[in-house]
Coordinates of C-alpha atoms and ligand atoms in Angstrom, one line a residue:
X1 CA 111.0 99.4 106.1
X2 CA 112.0 100.8 102.7
X3 CA 115.7 99.7 103.4
X4 CA 117.3 99.2 100.0
X5 CA 114.3 100.4 98.0
X6 CA 115.0 103.0 95.2
X7 CA 112.3 105.5 94.2
X8 CA 112.6 107.6 91.2
X9 CA 110.4 110.6 92.2
X10 CA 109.1 112.8 89.3
X11 CA 107.9 116.2 90.6
X12 CA 105.5 117.9 88.4
X13 CA 104.7 121.6 88.2
X14 CA 101.8 122.3 90.7
X15 CA 101.3 124.2 93.7
X16 CA 101.4 121.0 95.8
X17 CA 105.0 120.4 94.6
X18 CA 106.2 121.7 98.0
X19 CA 104.6 118.5 99.5
X20 CA 107.1 116.4 97.7
X21 CA 109.7 117.8 99.9
X22 CA 107.9 116.2 102.9
X23 CA 107.5 112.9 100.8
X24 CA 111.2 112.8 100.3
X25 CA 111.8 113.2 104.0
X26 CA 109.4 110.3 104.9
X27 CA 110.9 108.0 102.3
X28 CA 114.4 108.7 103.4
X29 CA 113.5 108.2 107.1
X30 CA 112.2 104.7 106.3
X31 CA 115.6 103.9 104.6
X32 CA 114.6 104.3 101.0
X33 CA 116.6 106.2 98.5
X34 CA 115.1 109.0 96.2
X35 CA 116.4 110.0 92.9
X36 CA 114.5 113.2 92.0
X37 CA 113.6 114.5 88.6
X38 CA 111.8 117.9 88.2
X39 CA 109.8 119.1 85.2
X40 CA 110.5 122.5 83.9
X41 CA 107.2 123.7 85.5
X42 CA 108.2 122.1 88.8
X43 CA 111.2 124.3 89.1
X44 CA 108.8 127.3 89.5
X45 CA 107.5 125.8 92.6
X46 CA 110.4 124.1 94.2
X47 CA 114.1 124.4 93.6
X48 CA 116.4 121.6 92.5
X49 CA 118.8 122.5 95.2
X50 CA 116.3 122.1 98.0
X51 CA 115.0 118.8 96.5
X52 CA 118.6 117.5 96.0
X53 CA 119.6 118.6 99.5
X54 CA 116.7 116.6 101.1
X55 CA 117.1 113.6 98.8
X56 CA 121.0 113.5 99.2
X57 CA 121.0 112.9 95.5
X58 CA 121.5 115.1 92.4
X59 CA 118.1 116.4 91.1
X60 CA 117.7 115.9 87.3
X61 CA 115.8 118.5 85.2
X62 CA 116.8 118.1 81.6
X63 CA 117.4 115.3 79.1
X64 CA 121.0 116.7 78.6
X65 CA 121.6 116.1 82.3
X66 CA 122.1 112.5 81.4
X67 CA 124.3 112.7 78.3
X68 CA 127.5 113.0 80.6
X69 CA 126.6 109.6 82.2
X70 CA 126.1 106.8 79.8
X71 CA 124.8 106.9 76.2
X72 CA 121.4 105.6 77.3
X73 CA 121.3 107.5 80.6
X74 CA 117.5 108.1 80.7
X75 CA 116.7 104.4 80.0
X76 CA 119.2 103.4 82.9
X77 CA 117.6 106.0 85.1
X78 CA 114.0 104.9 84.5
X79 CA 114.7 101.2 85.0
X80 CA 117.1 101.3 88.0
X81 CA 114.3 102.2 90.4
X82 CA 112.0 99.8 92.2
X83 CA 109.1 102.4 91.8
X84 CA 108.5 105.5 89.9
X85 CA 106.3 108.0 91.8
X86 CA 104.9 111.0 90.0
X87 CA 103.9 113.6 92.7
X88 CA 102.3 116.0 92.0
X89 CA 100.9 114.4 88.7
X90 CA 99.7 117.3 86.8
X91 CA 97.0 117.1 84.1
X92 CA 99.6 117.9 81.5
X93 CA 102.0 115.2 82.8
X94 CA 99.5 112.5 82.8
X95 CA 98.1 113.6 79.3
X96 CA 101.6 113.1 78.1
X97 CA 101.8 109.6 79.8
X98 CA 98.5 108.5 78.4
X99 CA 99.4 109.4 74.9
X100 CA 102.9 108.2 75.1
X101 CA 104.8 111.5 74.5
X102 CA 108.5 111.8 75.2
X103 CA 109.4 115.5 74.8
X104 CA 111.1 116.2 78.1
X105 CA 113.1 114.2 80.6
X106 CA 110.1 113.3 82.9
X107 CA 107.8 112.1 80.0
X108 CA 110.8 110.3 78.5
X109 CA 111.5 108.5 81.7
X110 CA 107.9 107.5 82.1
X111 CA 107.8 106.1 78.6
X112 CA 111.0 104.2 78.9
X113 CA 110.5 102.7 82.3
X114 CA 109.6 99.0 83.0
X115 CA 109.0 99.4 86.6
X116 CA 105.8 100.1 88.4
X117 CA 104.5 103.7 88.4
X118 CA 102.4 105.4 91.1
X119 CA 100.8 108.8 90.3
X120 CA 99.5 111.3 92.9
X121 CA 97.3 113.7 90.8
X122 CA 96.8 117.3 91.8
X123 CA 95.0 119.9 89.8
X124 CA 92.0 122.3 89.7
X125 CA 88.7 120.5 90.4
X126 CA 87.3 121.4 86.9
X127 CA 90.4 120.1 85.2
X128 CA 90.1 116.9 87.2
X129 CA 86.5 116.4 86.2
X130 CA 87.1 117.3 82.6
X131 CA 86.1 114.5 80.2
X132 CA 89.6 114.8 78.5
X133 CA 91.3 114.3 81.9
X134 CA 89.0 111.4 82.9
X135 CA 89.8 109.8 79.7
X136 CA 93.4 110.0 80.4
X137 CA 93.0 108.6 83.8
X138 CA 91.1 105.6 82.5
X139 CA 93.9 105.0 79.9
X140 CA 96.6 105.1 82.7
X141 CA 94.3 102.8 84.8
X142 CA 94.1 100.3 81.9
X143 CA 98.0 100.5 81.5
X144 CA 98.4 99.4 85.0
X145 CA 99.5 102.7 86.5
X146 CA 98.8 102.9 90.2
X147 CA 96.9 106.0 91.3
X148 CA 96.4 107.6 94.8
X149 CA 93.8 110.4 95.1
X150 CA 93.2 113.1 94.5
X151 CA 91.6 114.0 97.7
X152 CA 88.7 116.3 98.1
X153 CA 89.0 119.6 99.9
X154 CA 89.7 123.4 99.7
X155 CA 92.0 124.0 97.0
X156 CA 94.8 126.6 96.5
X157 CA 92.8 128.1 93.7
X158 CA 89.9 128.8 96.0
X159 CA 87.5 126.0 94.8
X160 CA 86.3 123.0 96.6
X161 CA 86.2 119.3 95.3
X162 CA 88.4 116.5 94.2
X163 CA 91.8 117.7 93.0
X164 CA 94.0 118.1 96.1
X165 CA 97.1 116.0 96.1
X166 CA 96.9 113.3 98.7
X167 CA 99.0 114.0 101.8
X168 CA 102.6 113.0 101.8
X169 CA 102.1 110.3 104.7
X170 CA 99.3 108.6 102.6
X171 CA 101.5 108.5 99.5
X172 CA 104.3 107.2 101.6
X173 CA 102.0 104.5 102.9
X174 CA 101.1 103.5 99.4
X175 CA 104.7 103.4 98.4
X176 CA 105.4 101.1 101.4
X177 CA 102.4 98.9 100.4
X178 CA 103.4 98.7 96.8
X179 CA 107.0 97.9 97.6
X180 CA 106.2 95.5 100.5
X181 CA 107.3 92.0 100.2
X182 CA 106.2 91.1 103.6
X183 CA 103.5 88.4 104.3
X184 CA 100.7 91.0 104.2
X185 CA 101.9 92.7 100.9
X186 CA 98.8 93.5 98.9
X187 CA 96.5 93.2 101.8
X188 CA 94.3 96.0 103.1
X189 CA 93.5 96.1 106.7
X190 CA 91.4 98.6 108.7
X191 CA 92.4 99.3 112.3
X192 CA 90.4 101.5 114.7
X193 CA 92.1 103.0 117.7
X194 CA 91.9 105.5 120.6
X195 CA 88.8 106.8 122.5
X196 CA 85.9 108.5 120.9
X197 CA 84.7 111.9 122.3
X198 CA 80.9 112.4 122.4
X199 CA 79.9 116.0 122.7
X200 CA 77.6 117.4 125.5
X201 CA 77.7 120.9 124.2
X202 CA 80.3 122.9 122.2
X203 CA 82.9 122.8 124.8
X204 CA 82.4 119.6 126.8
X205 CA 82.4 115.9 125.9
X206 CA 82.2 112.3 127.3
X207 CA 85.4 110.3 126.9
X208 CA 87.5 107.4 128.3
X209 CA 91.0 106.7 129.3
X210 CA 92.1 104.9 126.1
X211 CA 95.6 106.1 125.0
X212 CA 95.4 104.5 121.6
X213 CA 98.9 102.9 122.1
X214 CA 97.7 99.3 121.4
X215 CA 95.9 100.4 118.3
X216 CA 98.8 102.4 116.9
X217 CA 101.3 99.4 117.7
X218 CA 98.9 97.1 115.8
X219 CA 98.6 99.2 112.8
X220 CA 102.3 99.8 112.7
X221 CA 103.0 96.0 113.0
X222 CA 100.6 95.3 110.2
X223 CA 102.3 98.0 107.9
X224 CA 105.6 96.5 108.8
X225 CA 104.5 93.1 107.3
X226 CA 103.5 94.9 104.2
X227 CA 99.9 95.6 104.7
X228 CA 98.2 98.7 103.4
X229 CA 96.5 100.0 106.5
X230 CA 93.7 102.4 107.0
X231 CA 94.1 103.8 110.6
X232 CA 90.8 105.2 111.8
X233 CA 91.5 106.9 115.1
X234 CA 89.6 108.9 117.8
X235 CA 91.5 111.8 119.5
X236 CA 94.3 109.7 121.1
X237 CA 97.3 110.7 123.0
X238 CA 99.6 108.4 121.0
X239 CA 100.7 109.8 117.7
X240 CA 99.5 107.7 114.6
X241 CA 102.2 105.5 113.2
X242 CA 104.1 106.3 110.0
X243 CA 103.4 104.4 106.8
X244 CA 99.6 104.0 107.3
X245 CA 96.7 106.0 106.0
X246 CA 95.2 108.0 109.0
X247 CA 91.6 109.0 109.2
X248 CA 90.9 111.1 112.3
X249 CA 87.5 111.1 113.9
X250 CA 85.9 112.4 117.0
X251 CA 82.7 110.4 117.7
X252 CA 81.6 106.7 117.4
X253 CA 79.1 107.6 114.6
X254 CA 82.0 109.3 112.6
X255 CA 84.1 106.3 113.3
X256 CA 81.5 103.9 111.9
X257 CA 81.2 106.1 108.7
X258 CA 85.0 106.1 108.3
X259 CA 85.2 102.3 108.6
X260 CA 82.5 101.8 106.2
X261 CA 84.0 104.1 103.6
X262 CA 87.4 102.4 104.1
X263 CA 86.0 99.0 102.9
X264 CA 86.6 96.7 101.2
X265 CA 89.4 95.2 103.4
X266 CA 90.8 91.9 103.8
X267 CA 90.8 92.2 107.6
X268 CA 89.7 94.7 110.4
X269 CA 90.9 95.0 113.8
X270 CA 88.8 97.1 116.1
X271 CA 91.1 98.2 118.9
X272 CA 89.2 101.5 119.6
X273 CA 87.6 102.1 122.9
X274 CA 84.4 103.3 121.4
X275 CA 82.0 105.2 123.8
X276 CA 78.9 103.0 124.3
X277 CA 76.7 106.0 124.7
X278 CA 76.3 109.5 123.4
X279 CA 74.3 112.4 124.8
X280 CA 70.9 112.2 123.2
X281 CA 70.5 116.0 122.5
X282 CA 73.8 117.9 122.2
X283 CA 73.2 121.5 123.3
X284 CA 73.9 124.0 120.6
X285 CA 75.4 126.5 123.1
X286 CA 77.4 126.1 126.2
X287 CA 75.2 124.7 129.1
X288 CA 75.2 127.4 131.9
X289 CA 76.0 126.4 135.4
X290 CA 73.7 129.0 137.1
X291 CA 70.4 127.3 136.3
X292 CA 67.4 127.4 138.6
X293 CA 66.8 123.6 137.9
X294 CA 70.4 122.8 139.0
X295 CA 72.8 120.5 137.2
X296 CA 71.6 119.2 133.9
X297 CA 70.3 115.7 133.6
X298 CA 72.1 114.1 130.5
X299 CA 69.9 111.7 128.7
X300 CA 72.1 109.1 126.9
X301 CA 71.4 107.0 123.9
X302 CA 73.3 103.9 122.5
X303 CA 76.0 104.5 119.9
X304 CA 76.3 102.3 116.8
X305 CA 78.3 99.1 117.5
X306 CA 81.1 99.4 115.0
X307 CA 82.5 95.9 115.5
X308 CA 79.0 94.2 115.4
X309 CA 78.0 96.0 112.4
X310 CA 81.0 95.0 110.4
X311 CA 81.1 91.4 111.7
X312 CA 77.4 90.9 110.7
X313 CA 77.7 92.4 107.2
X314 CA 76.1 90.0 104.7
X315 CA 78.0 91.5 101.7
X316 CA 81.5 92.8 101.7
X317 CA 82.6 91.6 105.3
X318 CA 86.3 91.4 105.7
X319 CA 87.7 87.9 105.7
X320 CA 88.9 88.3 109.1
X321 CA 87.3 90.6 111.9
X322 CA 89.2 91.0 115.2
X323 CA 87.6 92.6 118.2
X324 CA 88.8 93.6 121.6
X325 CA 87.1 93.0 124.8
X326 CA 88.1 95.4 127.8
X327 CA 86.9 93.5 130.8
X328 CA 87.3 93.9 134.7
X329 CA 86.1 90.6 135.8
X330 CA 85.5 87.0 134.5
X331 CA 87.7 88.2 131.6
X332 CA 87.7 85.1 129.3
X333 CA 84.2 84.2 130.0
X334 CA 82.8 87.6 129.2
X335 CA 85.1 88.1 126.2
X336 CA 84.0 84.7 124.7
X337 CA 80.3 85.7 125.1
X338 CA 81.2 89.1 123.5
X339 CA 82.8 87.3 120.4
X340 CA 79.6 85.4 119.9
X341 CA 77.2 88.2 120.5
X342 CA 79.1 90.6 118.1
X343 CA 79.9 87.9 115.4
X344 CA 83.6 88.5 115.1
X345 CA 86.2 85.9 114.2
X346 CA 88.6 86.5 117.1
X347 CA 88.4 88.6 120.2
X348 CA 91.4 89.9 122.0
X349 CA 90.5 90.0 125.8
X350 CA 92.2 92.1 128.3
X351 CA 91.8 93.0 132.0
X352 CA 91.6 96.7 132.3
X353 CA 91.1 96.7 136.1
X354 CA 93.0 99.7 137.4
X355 CA 95.4 97.6 139.3
X356 CA 96.7 95.9 135.9
X357 CA 97.9 99.3 134.8
X358 CA 96.9 98.1 131.3
X359 CA 94.6 100.9 130.2
X360 CA 96.9 103.9 129.4
X361 CA 100.0 101.8 130.2
X362 CA 102.8 100.4 128.0
X363 CA 102.1 96.7 128.6
X364 CA 99.3 94.3 127.9
X365 CA 98.2 90.8 128.9
X366 CA 95.8 89.4 126.5
X367 CA 93.9 86.1 125.8
X368 CA 93.0 85.7 122.2
X369 CA 89.8 83.8 121.7
X370 CA 88.9 82.2 118.3
X371 CA 86.5 79.4 117.2
X372 CA 89.0 76.9 118.8
X373 CA 89.0 78.6 122.1
X374 CA 91.2 80.8 124.3
X375 CA 95.0 81.2 123.9
X376 CA 96.6 83.1 126.7
X377 CA 99.7 85.2 126.0
X378 CA 102.3 86.3 128.5
X379 CA 102.2 89.9 129.7
X380 CA 104.4 91.8 127.2
X381 CA 104.9 95.3 125.8
X382 CA 102.1 96.6 123.7
X383 CA 104.6 96.7 120.8
X384 CA 105.3 92.8 121.3
X385 CA 101.6 92.1 121.7
X386 CA 101.0 94.0 118.3
X387 CA 103.8 92.0 116.4
X388 CA 102.5 88.6 117.6
X389 CA 98.9 89.5 116.6
X390 CA 100.0 90.9 113.2
X391 CA 102.0 87.7 112.6
X392 CA 98.9 85.6 113.7
X393 CA 96.7 87.8 111.3
X394 CA 99.3 87.2 108.4
X395 CA 99.2 83.4 109.0
X396 CA 95.3 83.4 109.1
X397 CA 95.0 85.3 105.7
X398 CA 97.6 83.1 104.2
Ligands
CTP401 N1 83.2 98.4 119.8 C1 82.7 99.0 118.7 N2 81.7 100.0 118.7 C2 81.0 100.3 119.9 C3 81.5 99.6 121.1 C4 82.5 98.7 121.1 O1 83.2 98.8 117.6 N3 80.1 101.1 119.8 C5 84.2 97.4 119.7 C6 85.5 97.8 120.4 O2 86.4 98.3 119.4 C7 86.1 96.4 120.8 C8 84.8 95.7 121.1 O3 83.8 96.2 120.4 O4 86.7 95.9 119.8 C9 84.4 95.6 122.5 O5 84.4 96.7 123.2 P1 84.0 96.7 124.7 O6 84.0 98.1 125.2 O7 84.8 95.7 125.5 O8 82.6 96.1 124.6 P2 81.2 96.7 124.7 O9 80.4 96.3 123.5 O10 81.2 98.0 125.2 O11 80.4 95.8 125.9 P3 80.4 96.0 127.4 O12 80.5 97.5 127.8 O13 79.2 95.4 127.8 O14 81.6 95.4 128.0

C-alpha cells in the first residue's frame, strides 16, 4: 500500500532510535522505499550499517556524504521524497527545525525540503513539558509540520508521563494515511472488533466466540482505501491488521472509553461482539470451589452500549455510524429494529446460528440496512465483505 512511495527517514539521537529499525521494516513490507539519514547522536544508538542493511539503501550521516553526488546533493535528497519522517525527533532536532538552523545534514535537509514532514517526538517527560520545547512544538505546528505522539508511559529514564516515542506500527499507519491517495485519504475511522472479556475474579471471565476476523478485515480494507483507522480491539484470536492504530482493551467499559478518546472521527464501525452484561461484583480474590453454599450465584449488570452511546451523541457524532447485528432468527426484522433503537445510520445484519458457520468462520453473509431499506449481499469471504463495506463507506462519505 506504500508502493512507489519514497520516505526520507531522519533518525535522531535518542534511546528509541532502535524502534526506527522496526519502522523501516514495516515501510519496506508495504512496498515503500526508505532513504535513511542519521544524526551524529543517532549513531550512538544504532549503526548506519544496520539501518542501511534493513533499508536496502545507503545511510547518510554527514553533509559531505553528498558532495560526491551532485553539487546540490542535499537539496535533491530532501526533495526527492514523498514524505520526510523524523523518528525519533529529539528536543534538540525540533529546536533546530523551529529556529531554522542548518548546521548538520539532518537539519539542512529539514530546512531545504519542500515535501511534507512528520515528526515522532521522543524525550524525557520534563523536557517535553518544558515551555521552550512546547514553544518549539507550537512553531512546528504553525509551520504545518505533522506530528504523532509522544505517547504516555514508563520511560527509559525511569520517569512516567508524555515523552515516549509512538510505536512503529502507529507511525507507519500515520505515514500510510498521509501518503494515501485512496478515496478515504484524510478521513479518520474508528473500528471496534473482537469479543470483550468481563472478569468474574482475577482468573475467570465471561466471553463469547467472536474471532475478530470481520473487524480486522474491515479495518484493513478501510486503511487500504487511505483512511486513518483507530482499531479498538478486545482480546481477539485474529491479529490486528498492519497500517492501523491499535488500541487493545479487555472489557466493554474500557472499549467505550477507548472509542470516546479516539473521537473525533468521520465514521465509526462497531464490529465488536461486546458482552451485554458484566459481573456486578468482581471478586478481588479467586472464588474457591469448596464453599459450603455451593457454586456462586453471579449477579450480572448491563454493560454500556457503545454503538447506542456514539449514535446518540448530540455533539461530535461521526458523520456515519455503522453497527452490526448478530441474530439467530428473523434476522432482517430484528436488525432493522436494532438500527432504529440504537440510532445508527447503517446496520450490517448477519445470521450467527451455529449451522451458518459464520461466527468464528472465514465467510459472512450479510444484509446492510440503511434508511432506504435492506440490501442483501451474497455469501462471501470476510475479506470480500470488508472491501465491499469499505467502498460503500467511501462512497457515503464522498
Ligand atoms: N454493541 C455495542 N455495545 C454493547 C453491545 C453491542 O457497541 N454493549 C454493538 C455491537 O458492536 C454491534 C451492535 O451493537 O455493532 C449490535 O450488537 P448485538 O450483540 O447484535 O446486539 P445487542 O445490543 O446485544 O442486542 P441483542 O442481544 O438483543 O441482540
